[in-house]
């Protein structure tokens, strides 16, 4: 960094979770971002750095206020808004006066009743179509890049470990996360097999599954934040040492060290995991995603993140700004691979848990998954999380010419495009097997 910025650049070290900006300069993912995705001569912007650090101490002010007043907002908010949009007397929902008149509940009702002026549904649909075009690659990248990469950052891992769900119920949590990214990217032209779904008018329509899940997950995050702050979630005890958790003396969450749990900055990092990193992975695996489609994917997730409680002003404005934001964020995160290993192991072991410990196919799938992480994220993170190495790890890159050729044919041949969509729909239906058994939205009539 330039010498003139030295004083400014040290003020961000007020949380224990932060490290010097050059501590991880040899991390493979940072070297790749800087070499291939940032402008030559790039330096971290002190203003962006300060904004990222300030975000550690901000949760979701609206939802947090409702939680403080013991108001569960998800169900009444959904039903009140949907009731206002229909004349069906059967949808009549009685809401107590205290909730209805609560100024924060009224503000959230306004937020979820209509799309914001900045939202462009046509651009969002362009992004959704591209995002949903590659179902196998999508779940590959979700589990092996977006999720695995995050497990190396203890500020992201610890809240997940404290709930216990990702270690002990890895499959349901993975599939619920997968269901959410499917809901966000659902668009009117999909030809999926579930016949009982209501017709979708546009991407992230009011009342759509993506809209419903955004409200529900926002409430879950708020309740988890509240419980973590008061020390009521303790599943990490006995798994992660007390010293690594940096508890307050009474056992509650240490906000001086970590910032608030599920804070604005970490929510933006999650936003970029699901949008930017998956998009980049698709491109690396051979998908032909245009600049307009890339803009559409980010636009799609901007609305989802806004509904999830992220301050829109904090979201990076375009793809270049996203890479600058992510590089800055990753540069100052204390890494603790030991803390992330229980999550990584639970996710890695899923194939053999489903297929049997001695199943060769299960072992092969596990090696492929680990190879995706090592190839696209880096061996240093793969080693830190103790993922296995494979002699054929770069075999995952065999998909590149295949996917590139198919995408090129799709762009220039309508018959091929139709056949590929039929294949996508069938493949997607097969991959939704758990959701079809356990999620009412996907169950067959």
PDB file of C-alpha atoms in Angstrom, residues 198-367:
ATOM      1  CA  UNK A 198     -48.735 -21.576  -9.861  1.00  0.00           C
ATOM      2  CA  UNK A 199     -47.682 -19.896 -13.121  1.00  0.00           C
ATOM      3  CA  UNK A 200     -44.804 -17.501 -12.539  1.00  0.00           C
ATOM      4  CA  UNK A 201     -45.397 -14.045 -13.986  1.00  0.00           C
ATOM      5  CA  UNK A 202     -41.791 -12.841 -13.673  1.00  0.00           C
ATOM      6  CA  UNK A 203     -38.553 -13.495 -11.845  1.00  0.00           C
ATOM      7  CA  UNK A 204     -38.909 -12.927  -8.087  1.00  0.00           C
ATOM      8  CA  UNK A 205     -42.550 -11.958  -8.477  1.00  0.00           C
ATOM      9  CA  UNK A 206     -44.408 -10.811  -5.371  1.00  0.00           C
ATOM     10  CA  UNK A 207     -45.767 -14.039  -3.882  1.00  0.00           C
ATOM     11  CA  UNK A 208     -43.275 -16.272  -5.717  1.00  0.00           C
ATOM     12  CA  UNK A 209     -41.281 -18.974  -3.965  1.00  0.00           C
ATOM     13  CA  UNK A 210     -38.166 -16.781  -4.066  1.00  0.00           C
ATOM     14  CA  UNK A 211     -40.107 -13.966  -2.408  1.00  0.00           C
ATOM     15  CA  UNK A 212     -41.520 -16.311   0.253  1.00  0.00           C
ATOM     16  CA  UNK A 213     -38.179 -17.912   1.049  1.00  0.00           C
ATOM     17  CA  UNK A 214     -36.405 -14.540   1.263  1.00  0.00           C
ATOM     18  CA  UNK A 215     -38.848 -13.442   3.969  1.00  0.00           C
ATOM     19  CA  UNK A 216     -38.578 -16.761   5.805  1.00  0.00           C
ATOM     20  CA  UNK A 217     -34.771 -16.902   5.713  1.00  0.00           C
ATOM     21  CA  UNK A 218     -34.563 -13.274   6.819  1.00  0.00           C
ATOM     22  CA  UNK A 219     -36.550 -14.151   9.922  1.00  0.00           C
ATOM     23  CA  UNK A 220     -34.395 -17.233  10.574  1.00  0.00           C
ATOM     24  CA  UNK A 221     -31.235 -15.146  10.329  1.00  0.00           C
ATOM     25  CA  UNK A 222     -32.701 -12.623  12.751  1.00  0.00           C
ATOM     26  CA  UNK A 223     -33.631 -15.268  15.320  1.00  0.00           C
ATOM     27  CA  UNK A 224     -30.228 -16.960  15.009  1.00  0.00           C
ATOM     28  CA  UNK A 225     -28.514 -13.596  15.438  1.00  0.00           C
ATOM     29  CA  UNK A 226     -30.570 -12.933  18.559  1.00  0.00           C
ATOM     30  CA  UNK A 227     -29.806 -16.369  20.045  1.00  0.00           C
ATOM     31  CA  UNK A 228     -26.094 -16.141  19.267  1.00  0.00           C
ATOM     32  CA  UNK A 229     -25.830 -12.745  20.938  1.00  0.00           C
ATOM     33  CA  UNK A 230     -27.386 -14.132  24.108  1.00  0.00           C
ATOM     34  CA  UNK A 231     -25.321 -17.332  24.068  1.00  0.00           C
ATOM     35  CA  UNK A 232     -28.276 -19.685  23.500  1.00  0.00           C
ATOM     36  CA  UNK A 233     -26.692 -21.625  20.612  1.00  0.00           C
ATOM     37  CA  UNK A 234     -23.880 -23.812  21.888  1.00  0.00           C
ATOM     38  CA  UNK A 235     -23.439 -26.639  19.366  1.00  0.00           C
ATOM     39  CA  UNK A 236     -19.817 -25.564  18.798  1.00  0.00           C
ATOM     40  CA  UNK A 237     -18.927 -26.422  22.413  1.00  0.00           C
ATOM     41  CA  UNK A 238     -16.893 -29.598  22.440  1.00  0.00           C
ATOM     42  CA  UNK A 239     -16.228 -29.249  18.706  1.00  0.00           C
ATOM     43  CA  UNK A 240     -14.378 -25.935  18.656  1.00  0.00           C
ATOM     44  CA  UNK A 241     -12.177 -24.868  21.571  1.00  0.00           C
ATOM     45  CA  UNK A 242     -13.456 -22.081  23.804  1.00  0.00           C
ATOM     46  CA  UNK A 243     -10.369 -20.012  23.022  1.00  0.00           C
ATOM     47  CA  UNK A 244     -11.069 -20.213  19.268  1.00  0.00           C
ATOM     48  CA  UNK A 245     -14.675 -19.088  19.800  1.00  0.00           C
ATOM     49  CA  UNK A 246     -13.531 -15.980  21.712  1.00  0.00           C
ATOM     50  CA  UNK A 247     -16.646 -15.934  23.900  1.00  0.00           C
ATOM     51  CA  UNK A 248     -17.440 -13.174  26.324  1.00  0.00           C
ATOM     52  CA  UNK A 249     -16.887 -14.252  29.965  1.00  0.00           C
ATOM     53  CA  UNK A 250     -20.584 -15.168  30.279  1.00  0.00           C
ATOM     54  CA  UNK A 251     -20.405 -17.390  27.190  1.00  0.00           C
ATOM     55  CA  UNK A 252     -22.260 -15.035  24.874  1.00  0.00           C
ATOM     56  CA  UNK A 253     -21.170 -13.932  21.396  1.00  0.00           C
ATOM     57  CA  UNK A 254     -18.156 -11.598  21.406  1.00  0.00           C
ATOM     58  CA  UNK A 255     -19.144  -8.756  19.088  1.00  0.00           C
ATOM     59  CA  UNK A 256     -15.956  -6.835  19.829  1.00  0.00           C
ATOM     60  CA  UNK A 257     -14.021  -9.698  18.264  1.00  0.00           C
ATOM     61  CA  UNK A 258     -16.379 -10.947  15.557  1.00  0.00           C
ATOM     62  CA  UNK A 259     -18.756  -8.054  14.932  1.00  0.00           C
ATOM     63  CA  UNK A 260     -22.452  -8.915  15.050  1.00  0.00           C
ATOM     64  CA  UNK A 261     -23.338 -12.402  13.816  1.00  0.00           C
ATOM     65  CA  UNK A 262     -24.798 -12.454  10.293  1.00  0.00           C
ATOM     66  CA  UNK A 263     -23.866  -8.807   9.826  1.00  0.00           C
ATOM     67  CA  UNK A 264     -24.122  -6.582   6.754  1.00  0.00           C
ATOM     68  CA  UNK A 265     -20.602  -7.311   5.546  1.00  0.00           C
ATOM     69  CA  UNK A 266     -20.846 -11.077   5.935  1.00  0.00           C
ATOM     70  CA  UNK A 267     -24.256 -11.057   4.234  1.00  0.00           C
ATOM     71  CA  UNK A 268     -22.702  -9.297   1.232  1.00  0.00           C
ATOM     72  CA  UNK A 269     -19.944 -11.920   1.203  1.00  0.00           C
ATOM     73  CA  UNK A 270     -22.667 -14.591   1.072  1.00  0.00           C
ATOM     74  CA  UNK A 271     -24.415 -12.635  -1.705  1.00  0.00           C
ATOM     75  CA  UNK A 272     -21.193 -12.778  -3.742  1.00  0.00           C
ATOM     76  CA  UNK A 273     -20.708 -16.473  -2.978  1.00  0.00           C
ATOM     77  CA  UNK A 274     -24.062 -17.245  -4.596  1.00  0.00           C
ATOM     78  CA  UNK A 275     -23.780 -14.784  -7.484  1.00  0.00           C
ATOM     79  CA  UNK A 276     -20.231 -13.768  -8.406  1.00  0.00           C
ATOM     80  CA  UNK A 277     -18.364 -16.959  -7.438  1.00  0.00           C
ATOM     81  CA  UNK A 278     -20.898 -19.302  -9.040  1.00  0.00           C
ATOM     82  CA  UNK A 279     -20.907 -17.150 -12.184  1.00  0.00           C
ATOM     83  CA  UNK A 280     -17.107 -17.189 -12.324  1.00  0.00           C
ATOM     84  CA  UNK A 281     -17.065 -20.945 -11.814  1.00  0.00           C
ATOM     85  CA  UNK A 282     -19.522 -21.449 -14.656  1.00  0.00           C
ATOM     86  CA  UNK A 283     -17.293 -19.455 -16.968  1.00  0.00           C
ATOM     87  CA  UNK A 284     -14.183 -21.388 -15.908  1.00  0.00           C
ATOM     88  CA  UNK A 285     -15.991 -24.659 -16.604  1.00  0.00           C
ATOM     89  CA  UNK A 286     -16.810 -23.552 -20.151  1.00  0.00           C
ATOM     90  CA  UNK A 287     -20.175 -21.784 -19.933  1.00  0.00           C
ATOM     91  CA  UNK A 288     -20.588 -18.877 -22.314  1.00  0.00           C
ATOM     92  CA  UNK A 289     -22.066 -16.193 -20.087  1.00  0.00           C
ATOM     93  CA  UNK A 290     -22.313 -12.817 -21.784  1.00  0.00           C
ATOM     94  CA  UNK A 291     -21.682  -9.504 -20.065  1.00  0.00           C
ATOM     95  CA  UNK A 292     -25.443  -8.855 -20.092  1.00  0.00           C
ATOM     96  CA  UNK A 293     -26.138 -12.241 -18.505  1.00  0.00           C
ATOM     97  CA  UNK A 294     -23.493 -11.548 -15.866  1.00  0.00           C
ATOM     98  CA  UNK A 295     -25.113  -8.196 -15.136  1.00  0.00           C
ATOM     99  CA  UNK A 296     -28.464  -9.962 -14.919  1.00  0.00           C
ATOM    100  CA  UNK A 297     -27.199 -12.544 -12.417  1.00  0.00           C
ATOM    101  CA  UNK A 298     -25.881  -9.814 -10.133  1.00  0.00           C
ATOM    102  CA  UNK A 299     -29.104  -7.820 -10.559  1.00  0.00           C
ATOM    103  CA  UNK A 300     -31.169 -10.878  -9.659  1.00  0.00           C
ATOM    104  CA  UNK A 301     -29.207 -11.419  -6.466  1.00  0.00           C
ATOM    105  CA  UNK A 302     -29.265  -7.720  -5.615  1.00  0.00           C
ATOM    106  CA  UNK A 303     -33.021  -7.962  -5.155  1.00  0.00           C
ATOM    107  CA  UNK A 304     -32.774 -11.232  -3.217  1.00  0.00           C
ATOM    108  CA  UNK A 305     -30.139  -9.712  -0.921  1.00  0.00           C
ATOM    109  CA  UNK A 306     -32.149  -6.506  -0.503  1.00  0.00           C
ATOM    110  CA  UNK A 307     -35.133  -8.608   0.580  1.00  0.00           C
ATOM    111  CA  UNK A 308     -32.830 -10.518   2.942  1.00  0.00           C
ATOM    112  CA  UNK A 309     -31.996  -7.293   4.772  1.00  0.00           C
ATOM    113  CA  UNK A 310     -28.815  -6.089   3.044  1.00  0.00           C
ATOM    114  CA  UNK A 311     -28.447  -2.322   2.744  1.00  0.00           C
ATOM    115  CA  UNK A 312     -28.583  -1.691  -1.006  1.00  0.00           C
ATOM    116  CA  UNK A 313     -26.080   1.175  -0.749  1.00  0.00           C
ATOM    117  CA  UNK A 314     -23.465  -1.304   0.504  1.00  0.00           C
ATOM    118  CA  UNK A 315     -23.755  -3.693  -2.448  1.00  0.00           C
ATOM    119  CA  UNK A 316     -21.034  -3.305  -5.109  1.00  0.00           C
ATOM    120  CA  UNK A 317     -22.513  -1.808  -8.285  1.00  0.00           C
ATOM    121  CA  UNK A 318     -21.051  -3.965 -11.073  1.00  0.00           C
ATOM    122  CA  UNK A 319     -18.884  -7.018 -11.680  1.00  0.00           C
ATOM    123  CA  UNK A 320     -15.589  -5.110 -11.441  1.00  0.00           C
ATOM    124  CA  UNK A 321     -16.672  -3.537  -8.149  1.00  0.00           C
ATOM    125  CA  UNK A 322     -17.705  -6.995  -6.891  1.00  0.00           C
ATOM    126  CA  UNK A 323     -14.218  -8.381  -7.435  1.00  0.00           C
ATOM    127  CA  UNK A 324     -12.676  -5.357  -5.730  1.00  0.00           C
ATOM    128  CA  UNK A 325     -15.038  -5.808  -2.780  1.00  0.00           C
ATOM    129  CA  UNK A 326     -14.374  -9.560  -2.500  1.00  0.00           C
ATOM    130  CA  UNK A 327     -10.602  -9.149  -2.765  1.00  0.00           C
ATOM    131  CA  UNK A 328     -10.649  -6.505  -0.016  1.00  0.00           C
ATOM    132  CA  UNK A 329     -12.867  -8.637   2.211  1.00  0.00           C
ATOM    133  CA  UNK A 330     -10.795 -11.801   1.801  1.00  0.00           C
ATOM    134  CA  UNK A 331      -7.546  -9.902   2.379  1.00  0.00           C
ATOM    135  CA  UNK A 332      -8.439  -9.034   5.970  1.00  0.00           C
ATOM    136  CA  UNK A 333     -10.169 -12.198   7.188  1.00  0.00           C
ATOM    137  CA  UNK A 334      -8.441 -14.245   9.847  1.00  0.00           C
ATOM    138  CA  UNK A 335      -8.362 -17.801   8.519  1.00  0.00           C
ATOM    139  CA  UNK A 336      -8.916 -20.821  10.746  1.00  0.00           C
ATOM    140  CA  UNK A 337      -9.088 -24.010   8.747  1.00  0.00           C
ATOM    141  CA  UNK A 338      -9.425 -26.103  11.896  1.00  0.00           C
ATOM    142  CA  UNK A 339     -12.734 -24.398  12.694  1.00  0.00           C
ATOM    143  CA  UNK A 340     -14.082 -25.033   9.205  1.00  0.00           C
ATOM    144  CA  UNK A 341     -13.064 -28.693   9.019  1.00  0.00           C
ATOM    145  CA  UNK A 342     -16.167 -30.143  10.743  1.00  0.00           C
ATOM    146  CA  UNK A 343     -18.366 -28.349   8.198  1.00  0.00           C
ATOM    147  CA  UNK A 344     -16.119 -29.337   5.294  1.00  0.00           C
ATOM    148  CA  UNK A 345     -16.037 -32.981   6.400  1.00  0.00           C
ATOM    149  CA  UNK A 346     -19.822 -33.150   6.801  1.00  0.00           C
ATOM    150  CA  UNK A 347     -20.304 -31.782   3.309  1.00  0.00           C
ATOM    151  CA  UNK A 348     -17.534 -33.886   1.781  1.00  0.00           C
ATOM    152  CA  UNK A 349     -18.816 -37.159   3.287  1.00  0.00           C
ATOM    153  CA  UNK A 350     -22.371 -36.813   1.960  1.00  0.00           C
ATOM    154  CA  UNK A 351     -22.025 -39.038  -1.164  1.00  0.00           C
ATOM    155  CA  UNK A 352     -20.887 -42.097   0.778  1.00  0.00           C
ATOM    156  CA  UNK A 353     -23.444 -41.445   3.500  1.00  0.00           C
ATOM    157  CA  UNK A 354     -26.112 -41.642   0.808  1.00  0.00           C
ATOM    158  CA  UNK A 355     -24.618 -44.485  -1.234  1.00  0.00           C
ATOM    159  CA  UNK A 356     -22.853 -46.519   1.468  1.00  0.00           C
ATOM    160  CA  UNK A 357     -19.361 -46.363   2.925  1.00  0.00           C
ATOM    161  CA  UNK A 358     -18.006 -49.010   0.552  1.00  0.00           C
ATOM    162  CA  UNK A 359     -19.680 -47.635  -2.551  1.00  0.00           C
ATOM    163  CA  UNK A 360     -17.111 -46.899  -5.265  1.00  0.00           C
ATOM    164  CA  UNK A 361     -19.342 -44.390  -6.947  1.00  0.00           C
ATOM    165  CA  UNK A 362     -19.691 -42.502  -3.676  1.00  0.00           C
ATOM    166  CA  UNK A 363     -15.913 -42.348  -3.267  1.00  0.00           C
ATOM    167  CA  UNK A 364     -15.562 -41.189  -6.853  1.00  0.00           C
ATOM    168  CA  UNK A 365     -18.126 -38.410  -6.387  1.00  0.00           C
ATOM    169  CA  UNK A 366     -16.303 -37.274  -3.249  1.00  0.00           C
ATOM    170  CA  UNK A 367     -13.015 -37.093  -5.150  1.00  0.00           C
TER     171      UNK A 367
END
